[in-house]
XYZ file of C-alpha atoms in Angstrom:
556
model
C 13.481 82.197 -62.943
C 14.814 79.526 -60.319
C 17.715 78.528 -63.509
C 18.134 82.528 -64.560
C 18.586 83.581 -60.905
C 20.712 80.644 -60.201
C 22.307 82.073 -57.155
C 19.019 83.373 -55.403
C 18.757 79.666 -53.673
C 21.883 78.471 -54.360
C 24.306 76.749 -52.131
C 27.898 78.052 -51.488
C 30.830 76.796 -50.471
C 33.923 78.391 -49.849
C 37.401 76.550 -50.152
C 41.181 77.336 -50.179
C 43.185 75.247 -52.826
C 45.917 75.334 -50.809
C 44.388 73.502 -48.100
C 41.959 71.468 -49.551
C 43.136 68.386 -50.637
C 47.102 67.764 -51.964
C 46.936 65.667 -55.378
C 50.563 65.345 -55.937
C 52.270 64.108 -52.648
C 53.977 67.643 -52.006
C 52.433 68.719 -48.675
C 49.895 71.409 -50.314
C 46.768 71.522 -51.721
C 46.474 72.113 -55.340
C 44.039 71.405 -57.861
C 44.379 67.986 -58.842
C 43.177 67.103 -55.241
C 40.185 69.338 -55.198
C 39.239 67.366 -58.496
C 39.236 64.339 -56.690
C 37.035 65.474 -54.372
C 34.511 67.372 -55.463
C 32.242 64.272 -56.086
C 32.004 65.039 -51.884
C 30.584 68.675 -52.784
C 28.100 66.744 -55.444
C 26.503 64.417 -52.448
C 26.123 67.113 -50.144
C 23.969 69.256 -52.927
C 26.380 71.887 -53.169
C 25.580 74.418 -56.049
C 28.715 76.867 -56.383
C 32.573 76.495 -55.233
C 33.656 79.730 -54.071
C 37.152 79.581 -54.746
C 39.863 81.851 -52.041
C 42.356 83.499 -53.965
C 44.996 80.487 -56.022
C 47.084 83.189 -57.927
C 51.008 83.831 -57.357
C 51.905 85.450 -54.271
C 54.480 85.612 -51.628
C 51.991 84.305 -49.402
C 52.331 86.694 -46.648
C 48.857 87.048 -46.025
C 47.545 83.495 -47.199
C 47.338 84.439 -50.721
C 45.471 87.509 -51.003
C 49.096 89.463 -51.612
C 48.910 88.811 -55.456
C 52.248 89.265 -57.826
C 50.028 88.158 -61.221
C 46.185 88.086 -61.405
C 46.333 86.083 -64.741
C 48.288 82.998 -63.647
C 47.632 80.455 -61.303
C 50.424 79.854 -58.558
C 52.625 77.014 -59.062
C 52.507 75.247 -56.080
C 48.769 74.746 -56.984
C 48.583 73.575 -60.259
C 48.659 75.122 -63.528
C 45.975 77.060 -65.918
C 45.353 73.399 -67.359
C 44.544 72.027 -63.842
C 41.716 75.003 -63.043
C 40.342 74.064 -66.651
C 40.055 70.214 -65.992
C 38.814 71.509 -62.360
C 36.523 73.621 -64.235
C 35.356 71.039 -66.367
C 34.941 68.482 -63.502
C 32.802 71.270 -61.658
C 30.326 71.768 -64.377
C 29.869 68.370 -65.282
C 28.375 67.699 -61.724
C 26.371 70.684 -62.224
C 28.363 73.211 -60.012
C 29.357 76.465 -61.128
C 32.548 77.923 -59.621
C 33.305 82.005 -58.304
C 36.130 82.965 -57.469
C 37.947 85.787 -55.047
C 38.097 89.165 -57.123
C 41.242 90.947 -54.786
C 41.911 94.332 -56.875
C 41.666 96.410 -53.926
C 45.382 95.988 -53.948
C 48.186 93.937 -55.141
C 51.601 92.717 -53.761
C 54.586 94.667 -53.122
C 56.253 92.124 -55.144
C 53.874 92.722 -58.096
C 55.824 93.604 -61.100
C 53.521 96.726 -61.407
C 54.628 97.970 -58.454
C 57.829 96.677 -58.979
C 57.942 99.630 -61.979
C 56.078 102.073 -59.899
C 58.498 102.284 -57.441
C 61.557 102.723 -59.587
C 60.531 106.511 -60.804
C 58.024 108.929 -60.493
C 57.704 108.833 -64.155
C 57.096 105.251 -64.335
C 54.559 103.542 -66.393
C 52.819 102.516 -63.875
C 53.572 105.042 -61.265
C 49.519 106.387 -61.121
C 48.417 102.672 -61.486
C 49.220 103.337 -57.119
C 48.033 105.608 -54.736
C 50.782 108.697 -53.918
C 51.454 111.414 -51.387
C 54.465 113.396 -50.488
C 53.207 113.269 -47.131
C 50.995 110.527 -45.088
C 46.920 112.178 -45.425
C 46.097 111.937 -41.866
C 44.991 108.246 -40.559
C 41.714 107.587 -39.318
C 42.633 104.881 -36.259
C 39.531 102.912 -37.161
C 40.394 102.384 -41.038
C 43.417 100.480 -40.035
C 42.181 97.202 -40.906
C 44.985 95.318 -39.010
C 45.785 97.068 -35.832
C 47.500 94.500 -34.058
C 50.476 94.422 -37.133
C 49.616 98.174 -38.402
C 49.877 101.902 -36.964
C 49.417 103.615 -40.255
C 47.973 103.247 -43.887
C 50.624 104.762 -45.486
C 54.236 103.906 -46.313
C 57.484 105.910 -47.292
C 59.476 104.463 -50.001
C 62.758 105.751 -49.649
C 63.424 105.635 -53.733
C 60.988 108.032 -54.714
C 60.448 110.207 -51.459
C 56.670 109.592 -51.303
C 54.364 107.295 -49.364
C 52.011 104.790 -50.807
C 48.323 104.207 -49.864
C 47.810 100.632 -48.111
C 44.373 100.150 -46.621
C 45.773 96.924 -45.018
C 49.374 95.664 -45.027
C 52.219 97.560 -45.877
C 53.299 94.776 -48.301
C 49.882 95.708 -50.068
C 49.699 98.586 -52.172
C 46.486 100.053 -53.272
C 45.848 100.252 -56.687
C 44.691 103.848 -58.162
C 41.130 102.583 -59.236
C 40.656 106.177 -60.308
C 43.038 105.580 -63.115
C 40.732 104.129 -66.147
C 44.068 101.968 -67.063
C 42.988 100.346 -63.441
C 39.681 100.263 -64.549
C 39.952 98.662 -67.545
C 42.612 96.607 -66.221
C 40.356 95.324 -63.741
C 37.475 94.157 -66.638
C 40.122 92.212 -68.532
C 41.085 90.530 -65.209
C 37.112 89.405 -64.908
C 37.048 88.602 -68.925
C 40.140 86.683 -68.830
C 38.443 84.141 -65.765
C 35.366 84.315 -67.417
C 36.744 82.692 -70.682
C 37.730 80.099 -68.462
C 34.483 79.560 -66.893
C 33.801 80.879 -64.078
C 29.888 82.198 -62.725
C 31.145 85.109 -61.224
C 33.302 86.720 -58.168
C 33.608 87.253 -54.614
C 34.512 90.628 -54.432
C 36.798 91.724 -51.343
C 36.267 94.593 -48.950
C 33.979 96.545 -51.430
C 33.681 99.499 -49.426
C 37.491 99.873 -49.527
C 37.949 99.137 -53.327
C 36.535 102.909 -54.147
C 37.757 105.479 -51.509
C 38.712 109.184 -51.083
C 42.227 108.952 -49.179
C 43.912 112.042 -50.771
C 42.406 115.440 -51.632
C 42.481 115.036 -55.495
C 39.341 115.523 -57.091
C 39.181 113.101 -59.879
C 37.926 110.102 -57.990
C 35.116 108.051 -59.342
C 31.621 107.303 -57.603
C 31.872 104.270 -56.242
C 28.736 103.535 -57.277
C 29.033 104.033 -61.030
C 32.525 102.198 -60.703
C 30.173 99.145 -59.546
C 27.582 100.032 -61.977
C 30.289 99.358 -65.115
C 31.635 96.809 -63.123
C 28.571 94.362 -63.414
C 27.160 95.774 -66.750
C 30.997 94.200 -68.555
C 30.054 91.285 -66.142
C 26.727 91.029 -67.721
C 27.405 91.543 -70.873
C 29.851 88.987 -71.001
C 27.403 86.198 -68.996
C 24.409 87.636 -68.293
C 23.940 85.006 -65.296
C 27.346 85.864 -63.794
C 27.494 87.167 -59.947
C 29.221 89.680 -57.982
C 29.342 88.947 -54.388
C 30.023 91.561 -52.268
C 31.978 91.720 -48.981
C 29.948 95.046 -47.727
C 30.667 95.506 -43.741
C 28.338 98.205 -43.284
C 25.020 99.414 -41.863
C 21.899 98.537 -43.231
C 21.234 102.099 -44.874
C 24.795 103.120 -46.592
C 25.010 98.860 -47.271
C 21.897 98.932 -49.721
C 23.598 101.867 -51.693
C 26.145 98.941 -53.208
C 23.241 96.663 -54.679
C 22.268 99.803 -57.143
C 19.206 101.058 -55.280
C 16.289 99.781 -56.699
C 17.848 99.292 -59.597
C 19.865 96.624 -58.822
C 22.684 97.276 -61.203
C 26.136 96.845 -59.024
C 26.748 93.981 -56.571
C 24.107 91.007 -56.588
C 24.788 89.071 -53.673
C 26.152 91.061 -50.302
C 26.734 89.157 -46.788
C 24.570 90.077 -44.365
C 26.567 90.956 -41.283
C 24.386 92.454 -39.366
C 22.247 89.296 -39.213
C 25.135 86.921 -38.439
C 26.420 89.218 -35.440
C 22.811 89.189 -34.203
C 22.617 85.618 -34.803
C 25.666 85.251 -32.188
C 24.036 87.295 -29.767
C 20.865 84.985 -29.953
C 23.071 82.315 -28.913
C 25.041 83.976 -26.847
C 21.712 84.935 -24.926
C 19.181 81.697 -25.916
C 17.085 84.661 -26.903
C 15.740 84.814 -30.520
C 15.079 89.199 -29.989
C 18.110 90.138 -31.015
C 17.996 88.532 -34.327
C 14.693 88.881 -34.951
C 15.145 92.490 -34.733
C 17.769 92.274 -37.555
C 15.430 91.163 -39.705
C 13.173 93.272 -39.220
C 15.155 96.108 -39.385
C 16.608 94.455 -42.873
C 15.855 96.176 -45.672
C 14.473 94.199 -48.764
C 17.125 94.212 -51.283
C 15.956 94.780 -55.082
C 14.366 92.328 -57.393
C 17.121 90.478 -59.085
C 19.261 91.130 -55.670
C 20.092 88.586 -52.646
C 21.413 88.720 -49.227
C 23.986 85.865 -48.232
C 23.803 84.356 -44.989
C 26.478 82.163 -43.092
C 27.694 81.477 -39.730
C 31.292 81.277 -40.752
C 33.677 82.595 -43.228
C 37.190 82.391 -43.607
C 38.260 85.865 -41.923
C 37.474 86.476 -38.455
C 34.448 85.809 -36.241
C 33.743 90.190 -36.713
C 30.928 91.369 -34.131
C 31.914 94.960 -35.381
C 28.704 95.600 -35.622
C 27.301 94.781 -32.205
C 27.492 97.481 -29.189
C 30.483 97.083 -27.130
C 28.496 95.478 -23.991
C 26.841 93.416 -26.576
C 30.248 92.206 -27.904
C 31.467 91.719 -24.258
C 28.630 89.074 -24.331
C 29.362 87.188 -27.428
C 32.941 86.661 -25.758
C 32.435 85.569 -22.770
C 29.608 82.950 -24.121
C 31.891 81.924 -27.188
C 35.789 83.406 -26.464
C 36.363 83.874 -22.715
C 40.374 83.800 -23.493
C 42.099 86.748 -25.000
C 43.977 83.995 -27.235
C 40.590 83.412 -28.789
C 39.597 87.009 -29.625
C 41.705 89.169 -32.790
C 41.794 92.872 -33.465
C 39.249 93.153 -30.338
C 36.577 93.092 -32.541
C 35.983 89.310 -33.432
C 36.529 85.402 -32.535
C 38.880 83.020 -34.290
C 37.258 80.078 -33.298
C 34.821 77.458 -35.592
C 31.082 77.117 -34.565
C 31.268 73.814 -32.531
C 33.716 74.755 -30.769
C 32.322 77.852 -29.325
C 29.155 76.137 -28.739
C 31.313 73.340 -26.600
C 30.257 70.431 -28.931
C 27.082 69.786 -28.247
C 25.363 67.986 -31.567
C 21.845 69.281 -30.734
C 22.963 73.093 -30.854
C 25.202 72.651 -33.576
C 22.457 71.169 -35.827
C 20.293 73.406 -34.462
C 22.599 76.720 -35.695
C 23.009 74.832 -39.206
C 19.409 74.451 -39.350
C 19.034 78.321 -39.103
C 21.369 79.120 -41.583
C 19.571 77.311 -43.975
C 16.300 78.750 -43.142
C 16.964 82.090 -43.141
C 16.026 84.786 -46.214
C 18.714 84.599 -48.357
C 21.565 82.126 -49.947
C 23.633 80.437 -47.544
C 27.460 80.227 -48.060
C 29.296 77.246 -46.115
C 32.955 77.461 -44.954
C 34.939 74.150 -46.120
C 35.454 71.660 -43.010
C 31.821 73.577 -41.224
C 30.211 70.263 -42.472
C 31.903 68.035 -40.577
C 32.247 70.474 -37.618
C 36.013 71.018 -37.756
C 37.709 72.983 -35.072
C 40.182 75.835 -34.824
C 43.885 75.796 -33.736
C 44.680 78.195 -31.384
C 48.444 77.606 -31.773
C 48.307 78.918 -35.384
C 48.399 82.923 -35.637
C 45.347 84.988 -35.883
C 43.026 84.543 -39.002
C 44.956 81.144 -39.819
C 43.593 79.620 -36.406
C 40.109 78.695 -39.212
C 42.530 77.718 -42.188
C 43.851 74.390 -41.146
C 44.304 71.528 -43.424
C 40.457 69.663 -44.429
C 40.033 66.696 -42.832
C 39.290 63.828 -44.600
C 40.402 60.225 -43.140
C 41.319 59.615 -38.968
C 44.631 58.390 -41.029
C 47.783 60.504 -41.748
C 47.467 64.308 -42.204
C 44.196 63.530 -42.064
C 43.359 62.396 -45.353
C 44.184 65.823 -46.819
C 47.959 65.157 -47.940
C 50.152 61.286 -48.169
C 53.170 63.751 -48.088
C 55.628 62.723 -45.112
C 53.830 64.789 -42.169
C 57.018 67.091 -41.928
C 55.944 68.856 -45.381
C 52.329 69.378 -44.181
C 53.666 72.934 -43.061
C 49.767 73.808 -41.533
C 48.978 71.531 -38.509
C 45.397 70.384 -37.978
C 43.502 70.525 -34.735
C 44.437 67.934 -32.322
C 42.234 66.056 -29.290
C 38.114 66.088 -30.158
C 38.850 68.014 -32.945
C 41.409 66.029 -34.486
C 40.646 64.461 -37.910
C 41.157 61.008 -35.700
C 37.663 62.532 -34.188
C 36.308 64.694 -37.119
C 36.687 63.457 -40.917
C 34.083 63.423 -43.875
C 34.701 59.451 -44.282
C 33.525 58.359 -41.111
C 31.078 60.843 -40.979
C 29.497 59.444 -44.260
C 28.531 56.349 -42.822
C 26.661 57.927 -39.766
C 23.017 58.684 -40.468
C 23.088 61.236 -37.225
C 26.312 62.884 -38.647
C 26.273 66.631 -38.608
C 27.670 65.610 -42.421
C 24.194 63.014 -42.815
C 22.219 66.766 -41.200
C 23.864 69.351 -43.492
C 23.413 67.110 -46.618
C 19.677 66.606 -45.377
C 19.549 70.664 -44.455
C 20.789 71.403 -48.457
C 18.003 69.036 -50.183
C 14.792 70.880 -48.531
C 16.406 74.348 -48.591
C 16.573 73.496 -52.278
C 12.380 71.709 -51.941
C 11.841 75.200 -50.350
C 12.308 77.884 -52.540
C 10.380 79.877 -50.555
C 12.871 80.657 -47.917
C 15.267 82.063 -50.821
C 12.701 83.541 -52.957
C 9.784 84.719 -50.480
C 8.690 87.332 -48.740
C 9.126 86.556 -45.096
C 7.256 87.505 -41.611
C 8.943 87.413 -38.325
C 6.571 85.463 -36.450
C 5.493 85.745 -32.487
C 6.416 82.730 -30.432
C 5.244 84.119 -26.839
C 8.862 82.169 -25.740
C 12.036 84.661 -25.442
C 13.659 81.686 -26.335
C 12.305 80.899 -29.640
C 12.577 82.535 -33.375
C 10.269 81.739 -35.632
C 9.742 82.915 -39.353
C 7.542 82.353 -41.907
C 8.053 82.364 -46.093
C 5.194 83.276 -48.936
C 6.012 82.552 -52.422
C 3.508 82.035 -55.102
C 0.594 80.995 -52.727
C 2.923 78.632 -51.206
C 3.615 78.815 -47.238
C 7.209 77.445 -45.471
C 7.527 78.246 -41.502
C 10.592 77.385 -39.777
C 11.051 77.236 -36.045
C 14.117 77.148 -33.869
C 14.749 76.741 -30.137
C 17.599 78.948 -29.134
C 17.378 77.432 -25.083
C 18.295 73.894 -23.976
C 14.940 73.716 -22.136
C 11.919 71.908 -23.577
C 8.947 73.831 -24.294
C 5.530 74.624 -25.763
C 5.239 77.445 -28.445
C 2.023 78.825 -30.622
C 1.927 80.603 -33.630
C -0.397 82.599 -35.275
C -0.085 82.498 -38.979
C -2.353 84.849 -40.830
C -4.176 83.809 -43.960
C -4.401 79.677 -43.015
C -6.981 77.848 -41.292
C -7.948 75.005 -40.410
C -8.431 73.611 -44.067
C -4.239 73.899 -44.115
C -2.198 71.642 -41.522
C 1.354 71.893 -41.139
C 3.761 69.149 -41.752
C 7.625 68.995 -40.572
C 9.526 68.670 -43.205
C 12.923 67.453 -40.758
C 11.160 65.228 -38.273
C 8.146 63.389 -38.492
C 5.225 64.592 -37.700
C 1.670 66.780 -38.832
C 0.445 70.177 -36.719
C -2.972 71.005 -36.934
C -3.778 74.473 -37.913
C -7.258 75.994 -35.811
C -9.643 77.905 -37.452
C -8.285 81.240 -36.507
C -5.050 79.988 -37.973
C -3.064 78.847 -34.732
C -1.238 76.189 -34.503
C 0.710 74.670 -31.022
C 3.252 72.312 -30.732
C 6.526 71.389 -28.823
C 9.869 72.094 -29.620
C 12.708 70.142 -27.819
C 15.759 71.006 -26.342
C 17.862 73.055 -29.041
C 14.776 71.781 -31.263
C 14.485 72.671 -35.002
C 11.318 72.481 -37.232
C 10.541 73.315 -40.600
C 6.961 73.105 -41.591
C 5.094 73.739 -45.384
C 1.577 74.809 -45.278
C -0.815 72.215 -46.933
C -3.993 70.582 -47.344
C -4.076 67.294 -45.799
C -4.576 65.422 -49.192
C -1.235 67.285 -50.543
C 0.800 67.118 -47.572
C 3.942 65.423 -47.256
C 3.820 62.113 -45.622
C 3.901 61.004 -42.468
C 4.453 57.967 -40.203
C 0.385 58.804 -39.850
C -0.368 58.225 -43.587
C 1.616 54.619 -43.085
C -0.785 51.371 -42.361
């Protein structure tokens, strides 16, 4: 099941070509650099490269504006370099995803390019038409700091086009079954060239009423097709869906109980909650997401992360809530975007400090689901504010303390994205000097990754919020196959004492920490009391004492 289900406790990890590594001198990322350094990916025990969006584009909104979903864009590389980066991938056992953006294409695309000449174009319906602009709904603008409107008058034709984000991004009809079957030959064509699977973008936005014409399909049976081609082409390929919304209309888009559209979605919910923990060094709030999580279906998984390349969104939180998460995280309006999220990197909002940082990794890793990394989160790169909006996350990887960081031995004039300077500076953060420090946040993810994958549990079990009696503290426990992982986590900077009650052990079970050293005794009515340290992080498995890991106890 565990090879099958590949991606049920997998490890993801999201990177932009483009600013990666640069193989050829030129000042970009392409890749020929990300080649050279995915041996990096293989120590750390990653399982799956999810690959941002490397097709041509004008590049007006970092590559998800897309003139030609078949090609690769020159300034990376060519369809020879993704093979040989394909090849490279699966010989260290990693399986590669990439970005599925058909929600919309360029204005530059040639297929707009046509639609726009006539109305009788060939490809006129392949876009979304209205003699007038449908009325907007203010909160559907995705961009409102750049955008008052989702529609757009083209003076050639007299009609406005449907964009649900820029105006240099046209929607594409996907009620047209040209669009539709354009769409599977865009997934065969990547498939042929290896790939597990795709990240797909803004789901909810990909199938959408915007006009009053009747013959729009169910967004649901548009999914439903989608992954049955998928499957039927690799029956262990992925879709992973970007799906923003509440609990109930969110569990719609993995098929039900069937299972049948989108196999992986991103719990939001949980990582909005997860700030507000911090935020408060109160485990409530995101216990109560999890409880309130509904249990996806069998051959389904939730994806967890702390990160991603968009920004920060706490959407999802009550205003007063979000007003919380700021001024913890993003006092400055500089750090804040759309007035709905951060752009700002974990260690900076949580001011540096080692302990907390490895603290909020260590959660991420225990939590139900399959946890998908950000490149540079490793290492604990920082943001620059300087750079505008979403880009602030996107800045060069860093590598070496030596010129452009390691990412690029082009003249530093043709590096056109500047990295973070002062503590977050690759002079200060890089993976090479990193690599040779056992208390690296580096030397803590790579040890994070190898018992997430020893604990199956917390990917495949069924999990119990557990009682702590300390506000402070969030504790969980995982059941799989008579097998028993608890994981513990000290949201407060204060020291203290915390017992659990874990139902079904007793005293013929003991508990041993699987991250420090160290062997909890489990009482007869199954409690068990221990301390957990400033920012402190445990993960125990349930054992006898003969089958128990060791311990510096079992040493003479």
């Amino acid at each position: 099941m565990t090879s099958d289900l590949w991606w049920k406790n997998a490890v993801v990890y999201c990177l932009d070509i483009e600013t990666f590594a640069d193989g050829n001198g030129d000042g970009i990322g392409d890749f020929r650099g990300a080649i050279q350094r995915i041996d990096h990916l293989d120590r750390m025990g990653v399982t799956c490269i999810w690959l941002m969006p490397f097709f041509p584009t004008p590049d007006k909104d970092d590559g998800y504006d897309i003139t030609d979903f078949y090609r690769v864009d020159p300034r990376l590389g060519t369809l020879g370099d993704f093979v040989e980066f394909m090849r490279v991938a699966r010989d260290r056992g990693i399986r590669v995803i990439a970005d599925l953006v058909v929600n919309h294409t360029s204005d530059q695309h040639p297929w707009f390019k046509d639609a726009r000449s006539s109305r009788d174009s060939r490809y006129r319906d392949w876009y979304i038409w209205s003699d007038k602009p449908e009325p907007d709904d203010p909160n559907g603008i995705v961009f409102p700091d750049e955008e008052d409107s989702l529609w757009e008058y083209d003076e050639k034709t007299g009609q406005y086009y449907f964009h649900r984000f820029y105006r240099f991004q046209p929607d594409l009809n996907t009620a047209n079954p040209e669009v539709q079957d354009e769409i599977s030959r865009i997934l065969g064509f990547w498939m042929e060239l290896g790939l597990s699977g795709f990240r797909v973008d803004a789901v909810p936005f990909l199938v959408e009423q915007v006009t009053d014409s009747d013959d729009l399909p169910d967004p649901h049976e548009f999914f439903a097709c989608l992954r049955a081609f998928l499957s039927r082409r690799d029956g262990s390929a992925i879709l992973l869906g970007e799906v923003n919304l509440p609990y109930g209309d969110l569990v719609r888009y993995f098929g039900n109980d069937l299972g049948d559209e989108i196999t992986m979605c991103f719990d939001f919910i949980t990582m909005q909650r997860t700030y507000l923990s911090l935020a408060r060094q109160d485990g409530g709030p995101l216990a109560a997401a999890l409880r309130e999580r509904p249990k996806p279906p069998k051959d389904s998984q939730w994806a967890t992360f702390v990160r991603n390349h968009d920004e920060l969104t706490l959407d999802k939180l009550s205003d007063a809530e979000r007003e919380e998460v700021f001024a913890a995280f993003g006092p400055d309006k500089d750090m804040q975007l759309f007035g709905r999220g951060l752009r700002r990197r974990l260690p900076t909002m949580l001011g540096g400090d080692l302990d907390r940082i490895k603290m909020a990794y260590s959660l991420l890793f225990s939590l139900p689901g399959t946890p998908v990394l950000f490149y540079g989160e490793e290492i604990g790169m920082g943001e620059n504010l300087e750079l505008e909006g979403r880009q602030a996350v996107r800045t060069p990887m860093q590598w070496t303390p030596h010129r452009n960081g390691g990412f690029s031995d082009a003249d530093p004039s043709k590096v056109q994205i500047p990295m973070p300077t002062g503590d977050y500076g690759p002079e200060k953060v890089n993976v090479s000097a990193q690599e040779r420090d056992p208390d690296s946040l580096l030397s803590w993810i790579t040890r994070l990754i190898r018992h997430y994958r020893d604990c199956p549990e917390f990917a495949w079990g069924e999990y119990t919020v557990l009682d702590t009696g300390v506000d402070a503290v969030f504790a969980h426990r995982a059941d799989c196959d008579g097998e028993t992982v608890v994981a513990v986590h000290n949201l407060g900077e204060t020291e203290v004492e915390v017992e659990i009650t874990l139902d079904g052990l007793d005293s013929s079970k003991v508990l041993t920490d699987l991250l420090v050293d160290g062997t909890v005794e489990i009482s007869g009515s199954g409690r068990a009391r221990f301390p957990m340290g400033r920012y402190g992080c445990r993960w125990f498995r349930a054992s006898t004492p003969e089958t128990a890991p060791a311990d510096s106890a079992d040493v003479s």
